[in-house]
Amino acid sequence: MCRHLAYVGEPVRLADLLLTPPHSLLAQSWSPRDMRGGGTVNADGYGIGWYTGEPEPVRVRRPAAMWTDAALPGLAGSVITGGVLAAVRSATIGMPVVETACAPFVGGRWLFSHNGLVRGWPSAVAALASRLPVTDLLLMDAPTDSALLWLLVRARLSAGVAPEKAVASVVTEVAEAAPGSRLNLLLTDGSTVVGTAWTHALWVRSLPGAVVVASEPYDEDPGWHEVPDGHLVTATPSNVDIMRLGDP
């Protein structure tokens, strides 16, 4: 079911977020604590996106387990950033294991990730997909549910919809079209994180000058708070707002 994490705030080394904590995203790639029946490891790829001050983020994706990338410790130890979205992937049966299927997906200043699956893929969401421009579908990163969810969110962002409303509307519409779907989404522009808990876990932790939203806490600090199922969180370093979406 994948694991993902978003951070915005005071600049931090990627390694201090993703590699060195006791239950880091790296550890979650081989020993996740809360997959809820969605696999046992997250070894089908990983991706990291981060912000450098340029208009668009930098992204690295690999179609192999995070722990196999010998170059990652050096990269993560040298990059300092104030905005990150990273994910480790457990591919749903039938989905391709390729680099372009790995989150984060990117568009302009936005980074996006999906933890979960769309039930009845692809027929259950064919009607929603038909509303998108054909060229967007032809250029979709990969033939996966996560890539389509990103197109649906991106289309709303491009139309000027606020990020929290864009994410909320996609979750509720997909949940209605494909009941039983797991729709934990993360979206960030490097200053705000929008996330959903929809039939899976999501946690948030405020830090001095920063905030983290993640599938699982990366340490035992009591500052972690679970986002209730069926809720959306909008988080910045100075504020965390949680609103109800509905009943999954």
PDB file of C-alpha atoms in Angstrom:
ATOM      1  CA  MET A   1       0.000   0.000   0.000  1.00  0.00           C
ATOM      2  CA  CYS A   2       3.015   2.316  -0.177  1.00  0.00           C
ATOM      3  CA  ARG A   3       4.202   4.759   2.486  1.00  0.00           C
ATOM      4  CA  HIS A   4       4.686   8.467   2.005  1.00  0.00           C
ATOM      5  CA  LEU A   5       5.805  11.604   3.824  1.00  0.00           C
ATOM      6  CA  ALA A   6       5.639  15.345   3.237  1.00  0.00           C
ATOM      7  CA  TYR A   7       7.574  18.041   5.092  1.00  0.00           C
ATOM      8  CA  VAL A   8       7.520  21.841   4.869  1.00  0.00           C
ATOM      9  CA  GLY A   9       9.362  24.307   7.069  1.00  0.00           C
ATOM     10  CA  GLU A  10      12.860  25.080   8.229  1.00  0.00           C
ATOM     11  CA  PRO A  11      15.526  23.630   5.913  1.00  0.00           C
ATOM     12  CA  VAL A  12      16.566  20.091   6.822  1.00  0.00           C
ATOM     13  CA  ARG A  13      18.785  17.396   5.331  1.00  0.00           C
ATOM     14  CA  LEU A  14      16.879  14.790   3.353  1.00  0.00           C
ATOM     15  CA  ALA A  15      18.742  12.104   5.288  1.00  0.00           C
ATOM     16  CA  ASP A  16      17.439  13.429   8.603  1.00  0.00           C
ATOM     17  CA  LEU A  17      13.875  13.003   7.362  1.00  0.00           C
ATOM     18  CA  LEU A  18      14.081   9.868   5.243  1.00  0.00           C
ATOM     19  CA  LEU A  19      17.035   7.738   6.348  1.00  0.00           C
ATOM     20  CA  THR A  20      18.211   8.278   9.910  1.00  0.00           C
ATOM     21  CA  PRO A  21      15.051   8.304  12.119  1.00  0.00           C
ATOM     22  CA  PRO A  22      14.441   4.963  13.881  1.00  0.00           C
ATOM     23  CA  HIS A  23      11.344   4.232  11.777  1.00  0.00           C
ATOM     24  CA  SER A  24      12.326   6.262   8.732  1.00  0.00           C
ATOM     25  CA  LEU A  25      10.785   5.942   5.280  1.00  0.00           C
ATOM     26  CA  LEU A  26      13.782   3.766   4.469  1.00  0.00           C
ATOM     27  CA  ALA A  27      12.881   1.422   7.354  1.00  0.00           C
ATOM     28  CA  GLN A  28       9.249   1.474   6.249  1.00  0.00           C
ATOM     29  CA  SER A  29      10.308   0.190   2.834  1.00  0.00           C
ATOM     30  CA  TRP A  30      11.177  -3.194   4.374  1.00  0.00           C
ATOM     31  CA  SER A  31       9.409  -3.109   7.750  1.00  0.00           C
ATOM     32  CA  PRO A  32       6.208  -1.031   7.673  1.00  0.00           C
ATOM     33  CA  ARG A  33       4.022  -1.217  10.758  1.00  0.00           C
ATOM     34  CA  ASP A  34       0.575  -0.491   9.342  1.00  0.00           C
ATOM     35  CA  MET A  35      -0.063  -1.854   5.841  1.00  0.00           C
ATOM     36  CA  ARG A  36      -3.594  -3.061   6.730  1.00  0.00           C
ATOM     37  CA  GLY A  37      -3.411  -6.053   4.428  1.00  0.00           C
ATOM     38  CA  GLY A  38      -1.990  -4.103   1.508  1.00  0.00           C
ATOM     39  CA  GLY A  39       1.248  -6.080   1.146  1.00  0.00           C
ATOM     40  CA  THR A  40       4.162  -6.648   3.493  1.00  0.00           C
ATOM     41  CA  VAL A  41       7.017  -4.540   2.064  1.00  0.00           C
ATOM     42  CA  ASN A  42       7.383  -1.453  -0.130  1.00  0.00           C
ATOM     43  CA  ALA A  43      10.010  -2.682  -2.567  1.00  0.00           C
ATOM     44  CA  ASP A  44       8.583  -1.704  -5.971  1.00  0.00           C
ATOM     45  CA  GLY A  45      10.282   1.649  -6.231  1.00  0.00           C
ATOM     46  CA  TYR A  46      10.673   4.974  -4.497  1.00  0.00           C
ATOM     47  CA  GLY A  47      10.699   8.660  -5.260  1.00  0.00           C
ATOM     48  CA  ILE A  48      11.762  11.923  -3.632  1.00  0.00           C
ATOM     49  CA  GLY A  49      10.815  15.440  -4.656  1.00  0.00           C
ATOM     50  CA  TRP A  50      12.227  18.559  -3.028  1.00  0.00           C
ATOM     51  CA  TYR A  51      12.307  22.314  -3.428  1.00  0.00           C
ATOM     52  CA  THR A  52      15.418  24.371  -4.139  1.00  0.00           C
ATOM     53  CA  GLY A  53      14.065  27.896  -4.536  1.00  0.00           C
ATOM     54  CA  GLU A  54      13.417  27.408  -8.244  1.00  0.00           C
ATOM     55  CA  PRO A  55       9.835  27.540  -9.584  1.00  0.00           C
ATOM     56  CA  GLU A  56       9.644  23.756  -9.933  1.00  0.00           C
ATOM     57  CA  PRO A  57      10.846  21.013  -7.574  1.00  0.00           C
ATOM     58  CA  VAL A  58      13.610  18.510  -8.240  1.00  0.00           C
ATOM     59  CA  ARG A  59      12.570  14.860  -8.407  1.00  0.00           C
ATOM     60  CA  VAL A  60      14.360  11.516  -8.280  1.00  0.00           C
ATOM     61  CA  ARG A  61      12.517   8.231  -8.921  1.00  0.00           C
ATOM     62  CA  ARG A  62      13.784   4.656  -9.084  1.00  0.00           C
ATOM     63  CA  PRO A  63      11.877   1.442  -9.940  1.00  0.00           C
ATOM     64  CA  ALA A  64      13.619  -0.579  -7.227  1.00  0.00           C
ATOM     65  CA  ALA A  65      13.612  -0.821  -3.453  1.00  0.00           C
ATOM     66  CA  MET A  66      14.972   2.232  -1.655  1.00  0.00           C
ATOM     67  CA  TRP A  67      17.455   0.102   0.284  1.00  0.00           C
ATOM     68  CA  THR A  68      19.122  -1.068  -2.954  1.00  0.00           C
ATOM     69  CA  ASP A  69      20.176   2.413  -4.095  1.00  0.00           C
ATOM     70  CA  ALA A  70      23.795   2.781  -3.017  1.00  0.00           C
ATOM     71  CA  ALA A  71      23.867   6.406  -4.174  1.00  0.00           C
ATOM     72  CA  LEU A  72      20.939   7.520  -2.019  1.00  0.00           C
ATOM     73  CA  PRO A  73      22.782   8.067   1.293  1.00  0.00           C
ATOM     74  CA  GLY A  74      25.222  10.422  -0.379  1.00  0.00           C
ATOM     75  CA  LEU A  75      22.476  12.349  -2.132  1.00  0.00           C
ATOM     76  CA  ALA A  76      20.240  12.555   0.930  1.00  0.00           C
ATOM     77  CA  GLY A  77      23.139  13.626   3.102  1.00  0.00           C
ATOM     78  CA  SER A  78      24.046  16.518   0.825  1.00  0.00           C
ATOM     79  CA  VAL A  79      20.611  17.985   0.024  1.00  0.00           C
ATOM     80  CA  ILE A  80      19.147  20.567   2.413  1.00  0.00           C
ATOM     81  CA  THR A  81      15.610  21.749   1.685  1.00  0.00           C
ATOM     82  CA  GLY A  82      12.531  23.291   3.245  1.00  0.00           C
ATOM     83  CA  GLY A  83      10.027  21.201   1.309  1.00  0.00           C
ATOM     84  CA  VAL A  84       9.920  17.455   0.592  1.00  0.00           C
ATOM     85  CA  LEU A  85       7.512  14.792  -0.611  1.00  0.00           C
ATOM     86  CA  ALA A  86       8.829  11.227  -0.674  1.00  0.00           C
ATOM     87  CA  ALA A  87       7.277   7.783  -1.113  1.00  0.00           C
ATOM     88  CA  VAL A  88       8.139   4.092  -1.176  1.00  0.00           C
ATOM     89  CA  ARG A  89       5.954   1.889  -3.376  1.00  0.00           C
ATOM     90  CA  SER A  90       4.163  -1.419  -3.020  1.00  0.00           C
ATOM     91  CA  ALA A  91       2.599  -1.940  -6.435  1.00  0.00           C
ATOM     92  CA  THR A  92      -0.983  -3.158  -6.610  1.00  0.00           C
ATOM     93  CA  ILE A  93      -1.274  -6.505  -8.403  1.00  0.00           C
ATOM     94  CA  GLY A  94      -1.498  -5.865 -12.123  1.00  0.00           C
ATOM     95  CA  MET A  95       0.134  -2.434 -11.993  1.00  0.00           C
ATOM     96  CA  PRO A  96       3.484  -1.985 -13.790  1.00  0.00           C
ATOM     97  CA  VAL A  97       6.701  -1.768 -11.798  1.00  0.00           C
ATOM     98  CA  VAL A  98       8.380   1.073 -13.671  1.00  0.00           C
ATOM     99  CA  GLU A  99      10.030   4.350 -12.726  1.00  0.00           C
ATOM    100  CA  THR A 100       7.191   6.482 -14.060  1.00  0.00           C
ATOM    101  CA  ALA A 101       4.687   4.722 -11.784  1.00  0.00           C
ATOM    102  CA  CYS A 102       6.554   5.877  -8.675  1.00  0.00           C
ATOM    103  CA  ALA A 103       5.446   8.901  -6.695  1.00  0.00           C
ATOM    104  CA  PRO A 104       5.877  11.753  -6.411  1.00  0.00           C
ATOM    105  CA  PHE A 105       4.135  12.931  -9.555  1.00  0.00           C
ATOM    106  CA  VAL A 106       4.971  16.479 -10.519  1.00  0.00           C
ATOM    107  CA  GLY A 107       3.268  19.338 -12.313  1.00  0.00           C
ATOM    108  CA  GLY A 108       4.536  22.904 -12.092  1.00  0.00           C
ATOM    109  CA  ARG A 109       5.254  23.635  -8.429  1.00  0.00           C
ATOM    110  CA  TRP A 110       3.162  20.690  -7.196  1.00  0.00           C
ATOM    111  CA  LEU A 111       4.230  17.280  -5.905  1.00  0.00           C
ATOM    112  CA  PHE A 112       1.643  14.506  -5.421  1.00  0.00           C
ATOM    113  CA  SER A 113       1.504  11.011  -3.960  1.00  0.00           C
ATOM    114  CA  HIS A 114      -1.162   8.334  -3.455  1.00  0.00           C
ATOM    115  CA  ASN A 115      -1.098   5.563  -0.882  1.00  0.00           C
ATOM    116  CA  GLY A 116      -3.798   2.985  -1.587  1.00  0.00           C
ATOM    117  CA  LEU A 117      -5.748   1.637  -4.564  1.00  0.00           C
ATOM    118  CA  VAL A 118      -8.814   2.310  -6.667  1.00  0.00           C
ATOM    119  CA  ARG A 119     -11.238  -0.609  -6.496  1.00  0.00           C
ATOM    120  CA  GLY A 120     -12.486  -1.890  -9.832  1.00  0.00           C
ATOM    121  CA  TRP A 121      -9.656  -0.252 -11.741  1.00  0.00           C
ATOM    122  CA  PRO A 122      -9.924   0.890 -14.468  1.00  0.00           C
ATOM    123  CA  SER A 123     -13.606   0.523 -15.349  1.00  0.00           C
ATOM    124  CA  ALA A 124     -14.882   2.032 -12.077  1.00  0.00           C
ATOM    125  CA  VAL A 125     -13.299   5.403 -12.843  1.00  0.00           C
ATOM    126  CA  ALA A 126     -13.612   5.404 -16.627  1.00  0.00           C
ATOM    127  CA  ALA A 127     -16.371   8.007 -16.516  1.00  0.00           C
ATOM    128  CA  LEU A 128     -14.236  10.337 -14.392  1.00  0.00           C
ATOM    129  CA  ALA A 129     -11.282   9.836 -16.727  1.00  0.00           C
ATOM    130  CA  SER A 130     -13.445  10.658 -19.741  1.00  0.00           C
ATOM    131  CA  ARG A 131     -13.786  14.236 -18.478  1.00  0.00           C
ATOM    132  CA  LEU A 132     -10.047  14.809 -18.903  1.00  0.00           C
ATOM    133  CA  PRO A 133      -8.423  15.969 -22.146  1.00  0.00           C
ATOM    134  CA  VAL A 134      -7.410  13.005 -24.281  1.00  0.00           C
ATOM    135  CA  THR A 135      -3.877  14.365 -24.591  1.00  0.00           C
ATOM    136  CA  ASP A 136      -3.504  14.325 -20.796  1.00  0.00           C
ATOM    137  CA  LEU A 137      -4.504  10.661 -20.731  1.00  0.00           C
ATOM    138  CA  LEU A 138      -2.132   9.793 -23.580  1.00  0.00           C
ATOM    139  CA  LEU A 139       0.735  11.483 -21.729  1.00  0.00           C
ATOM    140  CA  MET A 140      -0.103  10.003 -18.311  1.00  0.00           C
ATOM    141  CA  ASP A 141       3.043   8.947 -16.431  1.00  0.00           C
ATOM    142  CA  ALA A 142       1.920   5.312 -16.202  1.00  0.00           C
ATOM    143  CA  PRO A 143      -1.274   3.256 -16.657  1.00  0.00           C
ATOM    144  CA  THR A 144      -1.967   3.211 -12.907  1.00  0.00           C
ATOM    145  CA  ASP A 145      -4.654   4.408 -10.536  1.00  0.00           C
ATOM    146  CA  SER A 146      -2.218   6.774  -8.806  1.00  0.00           C
ATOM    147  CA  ALA A 147      -1.250   8.485 -12.055  1.00  0.00           C
ATOM    148  CA  LEU A 148      -4.909   9.005 -12.939  1.00  0.00           C
ATOM    149  CA  LEU A 149      -5.669  10.437  -9.498  1.00  0.00           C
ATOM    150  CA  TRP A 150      -2.883  12.937 -10.083  1.00  0.00           C
ATOM    151  CA  LEU A 151      -4.408  13.959 -13.431  1.00  0.00           C
ATOM    152  CA  LEU A 152      -7.764  14.511 -11.742  1.00  0.00           C
ATOM    153  CA  VAL A 153      -6.212  16.649  -9.008  1.00  0.00           C
ATOM    154  CA  ARG A 154      -4.009  18.531 -11.466  1.00  0.00           C
ATOM    155  CA  ALA A 155      -6.950  19.386 -13.699  1.00  0.00           C
ATOM    156  CA  ARG A 156      -8.704  21.026 -10.774  1.00  0.00           C
ATOM    157  CA  LEU A 157      -5.586  22.925  -9.713  1.00  0.00           C
ATOM    158  CA  SER A 158      -5.144  24.168 -13.292  1.00  0.00           C
ATOM    159  CA  ALA A 159      -8.738  25.417 -13.224  1.00  0.00           C
ATOM    160  CA  GLY A 160      -7.945  27.539 -10.172  1.00  0.00           C
ATOM    161  CA  VAL A 161      -9.532  25.303  -7.537  1.00  0.00           C
ATOM    162  CA  ALA A 162      -7.922  25.645  -4.099  1.00  0.00           C
ATOM    163  CA  PRO A 163      -5.646  22.685  -3.320  1.00  0.00           C
ATOM    164  CA  GLU A 164      -7.675  21.404  -0.359  1.00  0.00           C
ATOM    165  CA  LYS A 165     -10.884  21.568  -2.414  1.00  0.00           C
ATOM    166  CA  ALA A 166      -9.200  19.895  -5.392  1.00  0.00           C
ATOM    167  CA  VAL A 167      -8.022  16.985  -3.260  1.00  0.00           C
ATOM    168  CA  ALA A 168     -11.310  16.691  -1.366  1.00  0.00           C
ATOM    169  CA  SER A 169     -13.410  16.597  -4.518  1.00  0.00           C
ATOM    170  CA  VAL A 170     -11.252  13.921  -6.135  1.00  0.00           C
ATOM    171  CA  VAL A 171     -11.408  11.714  -3.047  1.00  0.00           C
ATOM    172  CA  THR A 172     -15.169  11.989  -2.670  1.00  0.00           C
ATOM    173  CA  GLU A 173     -15.897  11.506  -6.381  1.00  0.00           C
ATOM    174  CA  VAL A 174     -13.586   8.511  -6.719  1.00  0.00           C
ATOM    175  CA  ALA A 175     -14.912   6.993  -3.504  1.00  0.00           C
ATOM    176  CA  GLU A 176     -18.445   7.274  -4.864  1.00  0.00           C
ATOM    177  CA  ALA A 177     -17.486   5.755  -8.223  1.00  0.00           C
ATOM    178  CA  ALA A 178     -15.271   3.040  -6.738  1.00  0.00           C
ATOM    179  CA  PRO A 179     -16.488   2.123  -3.226  1.00  0.00           C
ATOM    180  CA  GLY A 180     -13.898   0.532  -0.986  1.00  0.00           C
ATOM    181  CA  SER A 181     -11.017   2.444  -2.543  1.00  0.00           C
ATOM    182  CA  ARG A 182      -8.087   3.484  -0.370  1.00  0.00           C
ATOM    183  CA  LEU A 183      -7.396   7.119  -1.083  1.00  0.00           C
ATOM    184  CA  ASN A 184      -4.649   8.533   1.104  1.00  0.00           C
ATOM    185  CA  LEU A 185      -3.325  11.465  -0.919  1.00  0.00           C
ATOM    186  CA  LEU A 186      -0.521  13.949  -0.291  1.00  0.00           C
ATOM    187  CA  LEU A 187      -0.114  17.211  -2.199  1.00  0.00           C
ATOM    188  CA  THR A 188       2.389  19.989  -1.578  1.00  0.00           C
ATOM    189  CA  ASP A 189       3.751  23.125  -3.202  1.00  0.00           C
ATOM    190  CA  GLY A 190       6.652  23.367  -0.753  1.00  0.00           C
ATOM    191  CA  SER A 191       4.842  25.633   1.710  1.00  0.00           C
ATOM    192  CA  THR A 192       1.555  23.812   2.423  1.00  0.00           C
ATOM    193  CA  VAL A 193       0.712  20.113   2.683  1.00  0.00           C
ATOM    194  CA  VAL A 194      -2.740  18.743   1.929  1.00  0.00           C
ATOM    195  CA  GLY A 195      -3.384  15.118   2.879  1.00  0.00           C
ATOM    196  CA  THR A 196      -6.276  12.702   3.228  1.00  0.00           C
ATOM    197  CA  ALA A 197      -6.930   9.700   5.439  1.00  0.00           C
ATOM    198  CA  TRP A 198      -9.385   7.469   3.566  1.00  0.00           C
ATOM    199  CA  THR A 199      -9.423   3.835   4.766  1.00  0.00           C
ATOM    200  CA  HIS A 200      -5.767   4.041   5.757  1.00  0.00           C
ATOM    201  CA  ALA A 201      -3.572   5.754   8.329  1.00  0.00           C
ATOM    202  CA  LEU A 202      -2.160   9.272   8.212  1.00  0.00           C
ATOM    203  CA  TRP A 203      -0.288  11.139  10.938  1.00  0.00           C
ATOM    204  CA  VAL A 204       0.770  14.752  11.459  1.00  0.00           C
ATOM    205  CA  ARG A 205       3.426  16.268  13.684  1.00  0.00           C
ATOM    206  CA  SER A 206       4.193  19.933  14.263  1.00  0.00           C
ATOM    207  CA  LEU A 207       7.842  20.827  14.812  1.00  0.00           C
ATOM    208  CA  PRO A 208       9.483  24.172  15.622  1.00  0.00           C
ATOM    209  CA  GLY A 209       9.068  26.033  12.341  1.00  0.00           C
ATOM    210  CA  ALA A 210       7.929  22.961  10.379  1.00  0.00           C
ATOM    211  CA  VAL A 211       5.282  20.275   9.955  1.00  0.00           C
ATOM    212  CA  VAL A 212       5.379  16.637   8.811  1.00  0.00           C
ATOM    213  CA  VAL A 213       2.493  14.587   7.411  1.00  0.00           C
ATOM    214  CA  ALA A 214       3.203  10.886   6.977  1.00  0.00           C
ATOM    215  CA  SER A 215       1.693   7.406   6.641  1.00  0.00           C
ATOM    216  CA  GLU A 216       3.494   6.320   9.799  1.00  0.00           C
ATOM    217  CA  PRO A 217       5.396   8.195  12.524  1.00  0.00           C
ATOM    218  CA  TYR A 218       9.127   7.965  11.911  1.00  0.00           C
ATOM    219  CA  ASP A 219       9.906   7.988  15.648  1.00  0.00           C
ATOM    220  CA  GLU A 220       8.220   7.544  19.029  1.00  0.00           C
ATOM    221  CA  ASP A 221       7.792  11.254  19.796  1.00  0.00           C
ATOM    222  CA  PRO A 222       4.417  11.904  21.486  1.00  0.00           C
ATOM    223  CA  GLY A 223       3.897  14.911  19.211  1.00  0.00           C
ATOM    224  CA  TRP A 224       2.498  12.700  16.445  1.00  0.00           C
ATOM    225  CA  HIS A 225      -1.289  12.855  16.042  1.00  0.00           C
ATOM    226  CA  GLU A 226      -3.342  10.515  13.877  1.00  0.00           C
ATOM    227  CA  VAL A 227      -5.666  12.087  11.310  1.00  0.00           C
ATOM    228  CA  PRO A 228      -9.104  10.460  11.728  1.00  0.00           C
ATOM    229  CA  ASP A 229     -10.314   8.265   8.898  1.00  0.00           C
ATOM    230  CA  GLY A 230     -12.470  10.150   6.415  1.00  0.00           C
ATOM    231  CA  HIS A 231     -10.722  13.457   7.081  1.00  0.00           C
ATOM    232  CA  LEU A 232      -8.504  15.933   5.217  1.00  0.00           C
ATOM    233  CA  VAL A 233      -5.585  17.791   6.765  1.00  0.00           C
ATOM    234  CA  THR A 234      -4.159  21.100   5.552  1.00  0.00           C
ATOM    235  CA  ALA A 235      -0.848  21.806   7.258  1.00  0.00           C
ATOM    236  CA  THR A 236       1.696  24.623   7.285  1.00  0.00           C
ATOM    237  CA  PRO A 237       4.517  25.273   9.764  1.00  0.00           C
ATOM    238  CA  SER A 238       2.198  27.616  11.683  1.00  0.00           C
ATOM    239  CA  ASN A 239      -1.168  25.877  11.422  1.00  0.00           C
ATOM    240  CA  VAL A 240      -2.786  22.452  11.112  1.00  0.00           C
ATOM    241  CA  ASP A 241      -6.437  22.252  10.096  1.00  0.00           C
ATOM    242  CA  ILE A 242      -8.382  18.989   9.934  1.00  0.00           C
ATOM    243  CA  MET A 243     -11.821  18.742   8.305  1.00  0.00           C
ATOM    244  CA  ARG A 244     -14.214  15.867   7.792  1.00  0.00           C
ATOM    245  CA  LEU A 245     -14.775  14.564   4.251  1.00  0.00           C
ATOM    246  CA  GLY A 246     -17.238  11.770   4.933  1.00  0.00           C
ATOM    247  CA  ASP A 247     -17.513   8.113   5.849  1.00  0.00           C
ATOM    248  CA  PRO A 248     -15.242   5.809   3.824  1.00  0.00           C
TER     249      PRO A 248
END
